[in-house]
Each structure stands twice: as structure tokens, then as C-alpha cells.
């Protein structure tokens, strides 16, 4: 059986896995990535401090673009974000009686988010790699006046304290939509990071970011194979040692990264994380919206609903389609499609379309149930075994979207570069 050896093998494809793979290859590691067909985060990709620093490291300033606008729609209000009109003007128009209260809360979250991002960056990433990472983060956190208690505080307890009911309803929809997580499961830390990312002055083009990561990975001699070509993983004691191909041959590595749920499925039972799904994240697409839609819609919309839901509008030829994302309990209800149609119907009263599922439901753990983790909202440590790591944002920080993917990929990559004594 032929054999090749790598520093790192990545099992599965995600934004976090691509970030880690590219940085590891840039640092001089021999990297092999087993990838399956997957969709790159697009409509709801926001920038962040970590994404900006990543683009600096990869000489990817051309990936920046103007941020895409989005709206929050409730029965009482219509909030526009990242539009030519200022946020202050929007809040004064919609919440005249509660402007001071709402503005104060959002400014507090933005300040908290900036300080938290800086503490994470300076400490080398997430404090999920053992006691040394926790101590580094605690030191930077305390220097910025951030206490564990304040960061872990349930965000819902702050929302329920708002006296202006229409504002409370709009902010509940906003944060549920940004996170695709029930708002009663969010911590203040997660809300702060989400808000700071969502209203950042610069956006990032998903297409250009994907192109950059692919080009740099290949430039630094990263290797790619199809995940479907893998037959099994091999163990030596409690350590992963290699990957066996269906057509013969074996690849060995010093470290292994799990980059997607498909990567999980290749692991033998003794190495699988004790994982229980509490939520399902689903995507639906409409057929072309015939009959016209309001020109008042932004590119991305968060409607008020009894569960987290959002949609984006994108061109399909000369017509428009809507992509709907939502989170429900696990397993998802059988009548979910009908429920979503009832949410969309008042928004598209004159349009005719079909709504169909797109892809398989994604199982999501509940960060609020993992209070012992050393970062609010984290559902797992990054290291599962001595040479096995998670590198998949939804599996570690399911409420933070692309920002969670980027910080997960950066944290894992920089840790392994230090372990392998490679350059950053």
C-alpha cells in the first residue's frame, strides 16, 4: 500500500477549515484537505476584526467591499441597517419613546464587542485549547474590564429590561436572525460580537474571499482530494494515524482537523465527540418570485417570527429568488414549509412562487447548555484528542456564523503552527 505523510490532514470543508488550511500551508506545513461539495457562506457574511487581520496576512485587501444592507421587519417597526440613513435616524423614527434606551444598549454592545475581539486577538484566539489558552485570554479580558459574569449573562435578561415594547420585539428578532439561534439561548458576549460584526463599516465579498483562500492555498502547495474517496480512518492506540483510500493507498499525518459534519462521519466511535443535537438549521429556496415584490426590501431581511428566520433576495437571470434560513427544534417539524410560507405571504402578497428545501438539515448543538466551556456559547473544546481538532464554526460557536468560523480557523491554525514550530 502506497503512503504519503503530511503535517496536517483536514477532513471536510467549511470556512473555518479553509482558513486553517490556507494559513497552515502559508506557514510551511504540508497540508492535505479532503473536501466535499459545500456552499460557501454568502449573503450573511459579515466582516470582523479577525477576518480583517486574516485578509492582511493573506494580502487580500481586494476582498473588501461595501457592506450589504439588511432590514428587520415587525408588526410595529421597519428598521434599516447599513443604509445611507444613519442608525440614529432609524432608531429615532421607529422608537421615538425608547430611543435613548435602545441606542444606549446598542452602543454598549458595540463597545463590548470591540474590547472582546481585541482580547481574543491578543490572546491568540479562543480559550478552548487548555489551561494556558484560558489564562492568556483571562489576562487580556481583565485588562479591558471584561468579567466572566458580564460576558456570560443571558442576553434575554437585558432585552426583557427594555421598557419600550416595540423596540424589545425588534431587537429580539434582530439578534435571533443574525445568530439563527433562539434569543433566550444567547449570552451577552455572543450578542456583542454579532452586533459589532453586523454593523462594521467595511464588508467582505464572499466570492472574492473564496477565490482568495483557494488561490493562496494552491499557491502555498496545499493539496486537495475528494472526501468521497476516503474509506476509513486508522488508529494507533487513542491517536489517529492515517486515512485509507477506497482505491488503495494511505495518507498519514501528525495532526487531523474535522472540518465539517461529513468529516465526523469518518471517525470511529471511540473518537467521536459526545454530541447531542438540540436544534436543526435548515435552508429553503423559492422559485422565481413572479408578480413583483416591493422595491422597499433590502438585500437581506429578518422578519419577526416565533423562531429564528431570515432571508435574502438575489437575482436569477432577470428574476428574483429568495433563500430562507431558519432554526427549529430537532427534529424539525413536518409542517415547517407551510409555516415559512405563512411568514413570507404578508411580505410577498402579490408574488407567486414555490418554496422547496435546499440541502439537508444541519444539526446544531446548544451553546447555552455548555456552561462549563471557557468561552460563552462554545459547545466544545477545540482539541478532542492529542492530535485531533475541531475546525468547524457551527460545531464550536454555532451562534456566531462566519465570524465564528474565522476565529475558529485562526485559533486552530496558529496553535498548530506553534506546535510544529512553523512561521506564521
Short mmCIF file of C-alpha atoms in Angstrom, two decimals:
data_model
loop_
_atom_site.label_atom_id
_atom_site.label_comp_id
_atom_site.label_asym_id
_atom_site.label_seq_id
_atom_site.Cartn_x
_atom_site.Cartn_y
_atom_site.Cartn_z
CA UNK A 1 0.00 0.00 0.00
CA UNK A 2 1.50 3.35 -1.08
CA UNK A 3 1.76 6.00 1.63
CA UNK A 4 2.35 9.75 1.87
CA UNK A 5 2.86 11.78 5.04
CA UNK A 6 1.56 15.29 5.84
CA UNK A 7 1.80 17.67 8.75
CA UNK A 8 -1.99 18.18 8.77
CA UNK A 9 -4.94 16.38 7.17
CA UNK A 10 -8.30 18.17 7.07
CA UNK A 11 -11.48 16.09 6.90
CA UNK A 12 -14.35 18.07 5.37
CA UNK A 13 -14.90 21.56 4.02
CA UNK A 14 -16.03 24.75 5.79
CA UNK A 15 -14.92 28.36 6.04
CA UNK A 16 -13.00 27.53 9.24
CA UNK A 17 -11.28 24.58 7.54
CA UNK A 18 -10.31 26.70 4.54
CA UNK A 19 -8.93 29.46 6.78
CA UNK A 20 -6.88 26.97 8.80
CA UNK A 21 -5.68 25.06 5.74
CA UNK A 22 -4.55 28.23 3.95
CA UNK A 23 -2.69 29.62 6.97
CA UNK A 24 -1.03 26.28 7.70
CA UNK A 25 0.11 25.93 4.08
CA UNK A 26 1.36 29.54 4.11
CA UNK A 27 3.32 28.73 7.28
CA UNK A 28 5.21 25.94 5.54
CA UNK A 29 3.12 22.92 6.58
CA UNK A 30 2.34 20.05 4.25
CA UNK A 31 -1.47 20.12 4.21
CA UNK A 32 -3.95 17.71 2.63
CA UNK A 33 -7.63 18.71 2.59
CA UNK A 34 -10.38 16.19 1.86
CA UNK A 35 -13.35 18.23 0.64
CA UNK A 36 -16.94 17.54 -0.27
CA UNK A 37 -19.26 19.79 -2.32
CA UNK A 38 -20.34 22.61 0.01
CA UNK A 39 -21.77 26.12 -0.14
CA UNK A 40 -19.53 28.99 0.85
CA UNK A 41 -21.13 31.47 3.32
CA UNK A 42 -22.55 34.21 1.17
CA UNK A 43 -25.46 36.53 1.93
CA UNK A 44 -24.95 36.84 5.68
CA UNK A 45 -21.16 37.01 5.69
CA UNK A 46 -20.10 39.99 7.81
CA UNK A 47 -16.62 41.29 8.43
CA UNK A 48 -14.90 41.19 11.84
CA UNK A 49 -11.58 42.11 13.40
CA UNK A 50 -10.32 38.56 12.86
CA UNK A 51 -11.43 38.48 9.22
CA UNK A 52 -9.73 41.83 8.59
CA UNK A 53 -6.49 40.55 10.17
CA UNK A 54 -6.76 37.35 8.11
CA UNK A 55 -7.01 39.37 4.90
CA UNK A 56 -3.95 41.37 5.93
CA UNK A 57 -1.96 38.16 6.43
CA UNK A 58 -3.04 36.86 3.02
CA UNK A 59 -2.61 40.19 1.19
CA UNK A 60 -6.31 40.11 0.43
CA UNK A 61 -7.43 43.72 0.72
CA UNK A 62 -9.21 43.36 -2.63
CA UNK A 63 -11.75 41.12 -0.87
CA UNK A 64 -13.26 44.09 0.95
CA UNK A 65 -16.48 45.54 -0.42
CA UNK A 66 -19.25 47.89 0.74
CA UNK A 67 -21.41 46.12 3.34
CA UNK A 68 -24.78 44.82 2.17
CA UNK A 69 -27.81 46.42 3.80
CA UNK A 70 -30.38 44.49 5.80
CA UNK A 71 -33.77 45.10 7.44
CA UNK A 72 -35.69 43.93 10.48
CA UNK A 73 -39.46 43.85 9.97
CA UNK A 74 -42.02 43.55 12.77
CA UNK A 75 -45.69 44.47 13.03
CA UNK A 76 -44.66 47.73 14.71
CA UNK A 77 -41.43 48.79 13.00
CA UNK A 78 -39.19 48.65 9.96
CA UNK A 79 -35.50 49.09 10.77
CA UNK A 80 -32.90 49.66 8.06
CA UNK A 81 -29.23 48.83 8.72
CA UNK A 82 -26.17 49.84 6.67
CA UNK A 83 -28.30 52.17 4.55
CA UNK A 84 -27.41 55.78 3.63
CA UNK A 85 -29.67 56.88 6.50
CA UNK A 86 -27.95 56.77 9.89
CA UNK A 87 -28.76 54.23 12.58
CA UNK A 88 -29.55 57.12 14.91
CA UNK A 89 -32.13 58.39 12.46
CA UNK A 90 -33.68 54.94 12.12
CA UNK A 91 -33.98 54.47 15.87
CA UNK A 92 -35.45 57.95 16.40
CA UNK A 93 -38.01 57.38 13.64
CA UNK A 94 -39.17 53.96 14.80
CA UNK A 95 -38.72 54.20 18.58
CA UNK A 96 -39.22 57.85 19.48
CA UNK A 97 -40.28 56.93 23.01
CA UNK A 98 -37.47 54.44 23.53
CA UNK A 99 -34.63 55.92 21.51
CA UNK A 100 -32.29 56.69 24.40
CA UNK A 101 -32.73 53.25 25.91
CA UNK A 102 -32.20 51.33 22.65
CA UNK A 103 -29.31 53.50 21.47
CA UNK A 104 -27.57 53.07 24.83
CA UNK A 105 -27.90 49.29 24.65
CA UNK A 106 -26.54 49.02 21.09
CA UNK A 107 -23.64 51.37 21.86
CA UNK A 108 -22.80 49.29 24.93
CA UNK A 109 -22.83 46.10 22.85
CA UNK A 110 -20.58 47.63 20.22
CA UNK A 111 -18.05 48.80 22.82
CA UNK A 112 -18.14 45.39 24.50
CA UNK A 113 -17.75 43.62 21.16
CA UNK A 114 -14.70 45.67 20.17
CA UNK A 115 -12.99 45.00 23.50
CA UNK A 116 -13.81 41.30 23.34
CA UNK A 117 -12.47 40.99 19.78
CA UNK A 118 -9.23 42.68 20.81
CA UNK A 119 -8.84 40.44 23.86
CA UNK A 120 -9.36 37.33 21.72
CA UNK A 121 -6.92 38.54 19.07
CA UNK A 122 -4.16 39.42 21.51
CA UNK A 123 -4.54 36.15 23.44
CA UNK A 124 -4.12 34.04 20.30
CA UNK A 125 -7.76 33.15 19.74
CA UNK A 126 -10.39 31.17 21.58
CA UNK A 127 -9.58 29.97 25.12
CA UNK A 128 -10.56 26.41 24.19
CA UNK A 129 -7.13 24.75 23.98
CA UNK A 130 -6.33 24.02 27.60
CA UNK A 131 -5.32 25.99 30.66
CA UNK A 132 -2.62 28.10 29.00
CA UNK A 133 -5.10 29.49 26.45
CA UNK A 134 -7.61 30.19 29.23
CA UNK A 135 -5.03 32.08 31.29
CA UNK A 136 -3.90 34.17 28.30
CA UNK A 137 -7.46 35.13 27.49
CA UNK A 138 -8.36 35.85 31.13
CA UNK A 139 -5.41 38.25 31.40
CA UNK A 140 -6.38 40.19 28.25
CA UNK A 141 -10.06 40.11 29.19
CA UNK A 142 -9.50 41.59 32.64
CA UNK A 143 -7.20 44.30 31.26
CA UNK A 144 -10.20 45.51 29.23
CA UNK A 145 -12.60 45.41 32.14
CA UNK A 146 -14.48 42.33 30.88
CA UNK A 147 -15.70 40.00 33.61
CA UNK A 148 -16.83 36.42 33.12
CA UNK A 149 -20.12 37.20 34.77
CA UNK A 150 -20.88 40.10 32.41
CA UNK A 151 -19.96 38.10 29.30
CA UNK A 152 -21.98 35.04 30.31
CA UNK A 153 -25.06 36.99 31.32
CA UNK A 154 -28.14 35.85 29.34
CA UNK A 155 -28.85 38.42 26.66
CA UNK A 156 -32.58 37.90 27.08
CA UNK A 157 -32.38 39.33 30.60
CA UNK A 158 -31.20 42.63 29.09
CA UNK A 159 -33.91 42.62 26.42
CA UNK A 160 -36.67 41.97 28.93
CA UNK A 161 -35.45 45.03 30.84
CA UNK A 162 -36.30 47.31 27.90
CA UNK A 163 -39.42 49.32 28.72
CA UNK A 164 -40.28 50.11 25.08
CA UNK A 165 -42.12 47.00 23.84
CA UNK A 166 -41.83 47.63 20.05
CA UNK A 167 -38.07 48.09 20.47
CA UNK A 168 -37.80 44.93 22.55
CA UNK A 169 -39.65 42.98 19.86
CA UNK A 170 -37.48 44.37 17.05
CA UNK A 171 -34.19 43.68 18.87
CA UNK A 172 -35.30 40.14 19.71
CA UNK A 173 -35.98 39.49 16.02
CA UNK A 174 -32.69 41.19 15.04
CA UNK A 175 -30.44 39.04 17.21
CA UNK A 176 -32.36 35.83 16.57
CA UNK A 177 -31.98 36.46 12.84
CA UNK A 178 -28.30 37.40 12.96
CA UNK A 179 -27.42 34.33 15.04
CA UNK A 180 -30.06 31.88 13.78
CA UNK A 181 -30.37 30.99 17.44
CA UNK A 182 -33.32 31.44 19.81
CA UNK A 183 -32.62 34.69 21.61
CA UNK A 184 -33.11 33.05 25.02
CA UNK A 185 -30.03 30.90 24.29
CA UNK A 186 -27.66 33.83 23.59
CA UNK A 187 -25.13 35.30 26.00
CA UNK A 188 -24.21 38.98 26.15
CA UNK A 189 -20.78 38.09 24.69
CA UNK A 190 -22.36 36.46 21.63
CA UNK A 191 -24.76 39.38 21.11
CA UNK A 192 -21.86 41.86 21.36
CA UNK A 193 -19.75 40.00 18.77
CA UNK A 194 -22.73 39.63 16.43
CA UNK A 195 -23.64 43.32 16.62
CA UNK A 196 -20.07 44.53 16.21
CA UNK A 197 -19.67 42.37 13.13
CA UNK A 198 -23.07 43.20 11.60
CA UNK A 199 -22.55 46.98 11.57
CA UNK A 200 -18.88 47.06 10.60
CA UNK A 201 -18.02 49.86 8.20
CA UNK A 202 -16.39 47.53 5.65
CA UNK A 203 -17.94 44.42 4.19
CA UNK A 204 -16.33 41.42 2.52
CA UNK A 205 -17.20 39.95 -0.87
CA UNK A 206 -17.94 36.22 -0.39
CA UNK A 207 -16.87 35.42 -3.95
CA UNK A 208 -13.56 37.26 -3.62
CA UNK A 209 -12.87 35.74 -0.20
CA UNK A 210 -13.49 32.22 -1.52
CA UNK A 211 -11.28 32.90 -4.54
CA UNK A 212 -8.52 34.30 -2.29
CA UNK A 213 -8.50 31.29 0.05
CA UNK A 214 -8.46 28.85 -2.87
CA UNK A 215 -5.70 30.73 -4.70
CA UNK A 216 -3.47 31.13 -1.64
CA UNK A 217 -3.95 27.51 -0.58
CA UNK A 218 -2.81 26.31 -4.00
CA UNK A 219 -0.03 28.91 -4.14
CA UNK A 220 1.41 27.55 -0.89
CA UNK A 221 1.24 23.96 -2.20
CA UNK A 222 -1.80 22.81 -0.28
CA UNK A 223 -3.20 19.58 -1.69
CA UNK A 224 -6.89 18.71 -2.17
CA UNK A 225 -8.65 15.36 -2.56
CA UNK A 226 -12.31 14.34 -2.62
CA UNK A 227 -13.76 13.32 0.73
CA UNK A 228 -15.79 10.65 -1.05
CA UNK A 229 -12.51 8.90 -1.91
CA UNK A 230 -11.81 8.08 1.75
CA UNK A 231 -12.62 4.61 3.02
CA UNK A 232 -11.72 4.83 6.73
CA UNK A 233 -9.50 6.39 9.37
CA UNK A 234 -6.82 4.41 11.18
CA UNK A 235 -5.99 4.45 14.88
CA UNK A 236 -2.82 3.72 16.79
CA UNK A 237 -3.88 3.43 20.38
CA UNK A 238 -6.01 6.53 21.05
CA UNK A 239 -4.43 8.60 18.28
CA UNK A 240 -5.49 8.99 14.69
CA UNK A 241 -2.64 7.91 12.47
CA UNK A 242 -3.85 7.84 8.89
CA UNK A 243 -6.53 7.90 6.22
CA UNK A 244 -7.13 4.88 3.95
CA UNK A 245 -8.36 5.49 0.39
CA UNK A 246 -11.02 3.41 -1.34
CA UNK A 247 -8.75 2.90 -4.35
CA UNK A 248 -5.79 1.85 -2.22
CA UNK A 249 -3.09 3.90 -0.59
CA UNK A 250 -2.80 5.60 2.75
CA UNK A 251 -2.09 9.12 3.95
CA UNK A 252 -0.54 9.67 7.36
CA UNK A 253 -0.33 12.92 9.32
CA UNK A 254 0.79 14.35 12.62
CA UNK A 255 -2.47 16.27 13.14
CA UNK A 256 -6.06 15.89 11.91
CA UNK A 257 -8.78 18.53 11.70
CA UNK A 258 -12.53 17.89 11.48
CA UNK A 259 -13.81 20.49 9.03
CA UNK A 260 -17.47 19.53 8.59
CA UNK A 261 -20.21 17.12 9.75
CA UNK A 262 -19.22 14.83 6.87
CA UNK A 263 -15.76 14.64 8.42
CA UNK A 264 -17.30 13.47 11.70
CA UNK A 265 -18.87 10.51 9.98
CA UNK A 266 -15.45 9.10 9.06
CA UNK A 267 -14.34 8.77 12.68
CA UNK A 268 -14.61 5.52 14.54
CA UNK A 269 -16.90 5.55 17.55
CA UNK A 270 -14.19 5.80 20.26
CA UNK A 271 -13.10 9.16 18.84
CA UNK A 272 -16.50 10.72 18.22
CA UNK A 273 -17.47 13.66 20.36
CA UNK A 274 -20.39 13.08 22.68
CA UNK A 275 -22.74 15.16 20.58
CA UNK A 276 -26.43 15.69 21.02
CA UNK A 277 -28.35 17.81 18.58
CA UNK A 278 -30.72 20.33 20.15
CA UNK A 279 -31.56 22.39 17.05
CA UNK A 280 -31.84 21.93 13.31
CA UNK A 281 -30.69 24.62 10.90
CA UNK A 282 -32.42 24.48 7.51
CA UNK A 283 -32.42 26.29 4.20
CA UNK A 284 -35.25 26.73 1.69
CA UNK A 285 -35.28 28.40 -1.73
CA UNK A 286 -38.15 29.89 -3.65
CA UNK A 287 -38.73 29.60 -7.34
CA UNK A 288 -38.54 32.98 -9.13
CA UNK A 289 -40.87 35.44 -7.40
CA UNK A 290 -43.39 36.19 -10.13
CA UNK A 291 -45.83 39.06 -9.83
CA UNK A 292 -43.50 41.59 -8.27
CA UNK A 293 -42.09 42.36 -4.84
CA UNK A 294 -41.80 45.65 -3.00
CA UNK A 295 -38.82 47.81 -4.03
CA UNK A 296 -38.57 48.78 -0.34
CA UNK A 297 -36.92 45.46 0.56
CA UNK A 298 -33.21 45.41 1.32
CA UNK A 299 -30.98 42.62 0.01
CA UNK A 300 -31.34 40.80 3.33
CA UNK A 301 -34.36 40.70 5.62
CA UNK A 302 -35.08 39.45 9.14
CA UNK A 303 -38.83 39.07 9.77
CA UNK A 304 -40.34 38.78 13.22
CA UNK A 305 -41.30 35.14 13.84
CA UNK A 306 -41.71 32.62 16.65
CA UNK A 307 -38.36 31.02 15.72
CA UNK A 308 -35.14 32.39 14.15
CA UNK A 309 -35.59 33.06 10.44
CA UNK A 310 -34.05 35.31 7.79
CA UNK A 311 -33.98 35.51 4.01
CA UNK A 312 -32.01 37.15 1.25
CA UNK A 313 -33.09 38.23 -2.21
CA UNK A 314 -30.80 37.52 -5.14
CA UNK A 315 -31.10 37.77 -8.93
CA UNK A 316 -31.71 34.68 -11.03
CA UNK A 317 -31.34 35.91 -14.57
CA UNK A 318 -33.86 38.74 -14.84
CA UNK A 319 -35.92 37.46 -11.91
CA UNK A 320 -35.53 37.36 -8.12
CA UNK A 321 -35.40 34.36 -5.80
CA UNK A 322 -35.44 34.25 -2.01
CA UNK A 323 -33.22 31.98 0.09
CA UNK A 324 -34.69 31.36 3.53
CA UNK A 325 -32.68 30.13 6.53
CA UNK A 326 -34.18 29.14 9.86
CA UNK A 327 -33.53 27.22 13.07
CA UNK A 328 -36.05 24.94 14.74
CA UNK A 329 -36.05 22.20 17.33
CA UNK A 330 -34.53 18.85 16.44
CA UNK A 331 -36.00 17.08 14.54
CA UNK A 332 -37.66 19.89 12.55
CA UNK A 333 -41.48 19.90 12.40
CA UNK A 334 -43.05 18.23 9.39
CA UNK A 335 -45.12 21.31 8.51
CA UNK A 336 -42.16 23.71 8.55
CA UNK A 337 -42.55 24.58 4.87
CA UNK A 338 -46.15 25.70 5.43
CA UNK A 339 -45.10 27.75 8.46
CA UNK A 340 -42.43 29.56 6.42
CA UNK A 341 -44.92 30.25 3.63
CA UNK A 342 -47.23 31.85 6.19
CA UNK A 343 -44.35 34.10 7.30
CA UNK A 344 -43.50 35.09 3.71
CA UNK A 345 -47.06 35.56 2.46
CA UNK A 346 -47.66 39.01 4.03
CA UNK A 347 -44.25 40.13 2.74
CA UNK A 348 -44.84 38.98 -0.86
CA UNK A 349 -48.63 39.39 -1.16
CA UNK A 350 -48.66 39.68 -4.95
CA UNK A 351 -45.91 37.18 -5.80
CA UNK A 352 -46.42 33.58 -6.84
CA UNK A 353 -43.67 31.04 -6.11
CA UNK A 354 -42.84 27.58 -4.83
CA UNK A 355 -40.83 27.05 -1.64
CA UNK A 356 -38.60 23.97 -1.55
CA UNK A 357 -35.97 22.63 0.88
CA UNK A 358 -32.35 23.18 -0.18
CA UNK A 359 -29.88 20.64 1.18
CA UNK A 360 -30.08 18.53 4.32
CA UNK A 361 -30.86 19.91 7.81
CA UNK A 362 -27.75 20.70 9.84
CA UNK A 363 -27.71 19.54 13.44
CA UNK A 364 -26.68 22.30 15.83
CA UNK A 365 -25.69 21.89 19.50
CA UNK A 366 -27.00 24.29 22.13
CA UNK A 367 -24.27 26.60 23.44
CA UNK A 368 -26.37 27.61 26.44
CA UNK A 369 -26.21 24.02 27.70
CA UNK A 370 -22.41 24.02 27.79
CA UNK A 371 -21.82 26.50 30.60
CA UNK A 372 -18.58 24.79 31.63
CA UNK A 373 -16.83 25.78 28.41
CA UNK A 374 -14.37 28.62 28.89
CA UNK A 375 -16.00 30.91 26.31
CA UNK A 376 -19.70 31.89 26.24
CA UNK A 377 -21.66 30.00 23.59
CA UNK A 378 -18.91 27.45 22.89
CA UNK A 379 -20.20 23.90 22.61
CA UNK A 380 -16.91 22.01 22.51
CA UNK A 381 -13.19 22.32 23.18
CA UNK A 382 -11.14 22.68 20.01
CA UNK A 383 -8.95 19.69 20.84
CA UNK A 384 -10.74 16.34 21.02
CA UNK A 385 -7.71 14.08 21.25
CA UNK A 386 -4.00 14.77 21.36
CA UNK A 387 -3.77 15.10 17.58
CA UNK A 388 -7.43 15.70 16.64
CA UNK A 389 -9.09 19.14 16.49
CA UNK A 390 -12.48 20.58 15.52
CA UNK A 391 -12.22 23.21 12.79
CA UNK A 392 -15.87 23.87 12.03
CA UNK A 393 -17.53 27.06 13.30
CA UNK A 394 -21.06 25.69 13.81
CA UNK A 395 -19.63 22.81 15.82
CA UNK A 396 -17.80 25.18 18.19
CA UNK A 397 -19.58 28.57 18.12
CA UNK A 398 -22.92 27.86 16.41
CA UNK A 399 -24.41 31.32 17.06
CA UNK A 400 -21.63 33.43 15.53
CA UNK A 401 -21.93 32.47 11.86
CA UNK A 402 -18.98 33.35 9.63
CA UNK A 403 -17.27 35.26 12.47
CA UNK A 404 -17.23 32.03 14.48
CA UNK A 405 -15.79 30.13 11.52
CA UNK A 406 -12.99 32.65 11.01
CA UNK A 407 -11.91 32.82 14.65
CA UNK A 408 -12.06 29.01 14.94
CA UNK A 409 -9.86 28.56 11.85
CA UNK A 410 -7.38 31.19 13.01
CA UNK A 411 -7.14 29.75 16.52
CA UNK A 412 -6.52 26.19 15.35
CA UNK A 413 -4.03 27.24 12.64
CA UNK A 414 -1.93 29.42 14.92
CA UNK A 415 -1.88 26.76 17.64
CA UNK A 416 -0.62 24.13 15.20
CA UNK A 417 1.94 26.49 13.68
CA UNK A 418 3.37 26.99 17.16
CA UNK A 419 3.29 23.24 17.86
CA UNK A 420 5.01 22.45 14.57
CA UNK A 421 7.39 25.41 15.05
CA UNK A 422 6.43 26.86 11.70
CA UNK A 423 6.31 30.51 10.67
CA UNK A 424 3.06 32.49 10.82
#
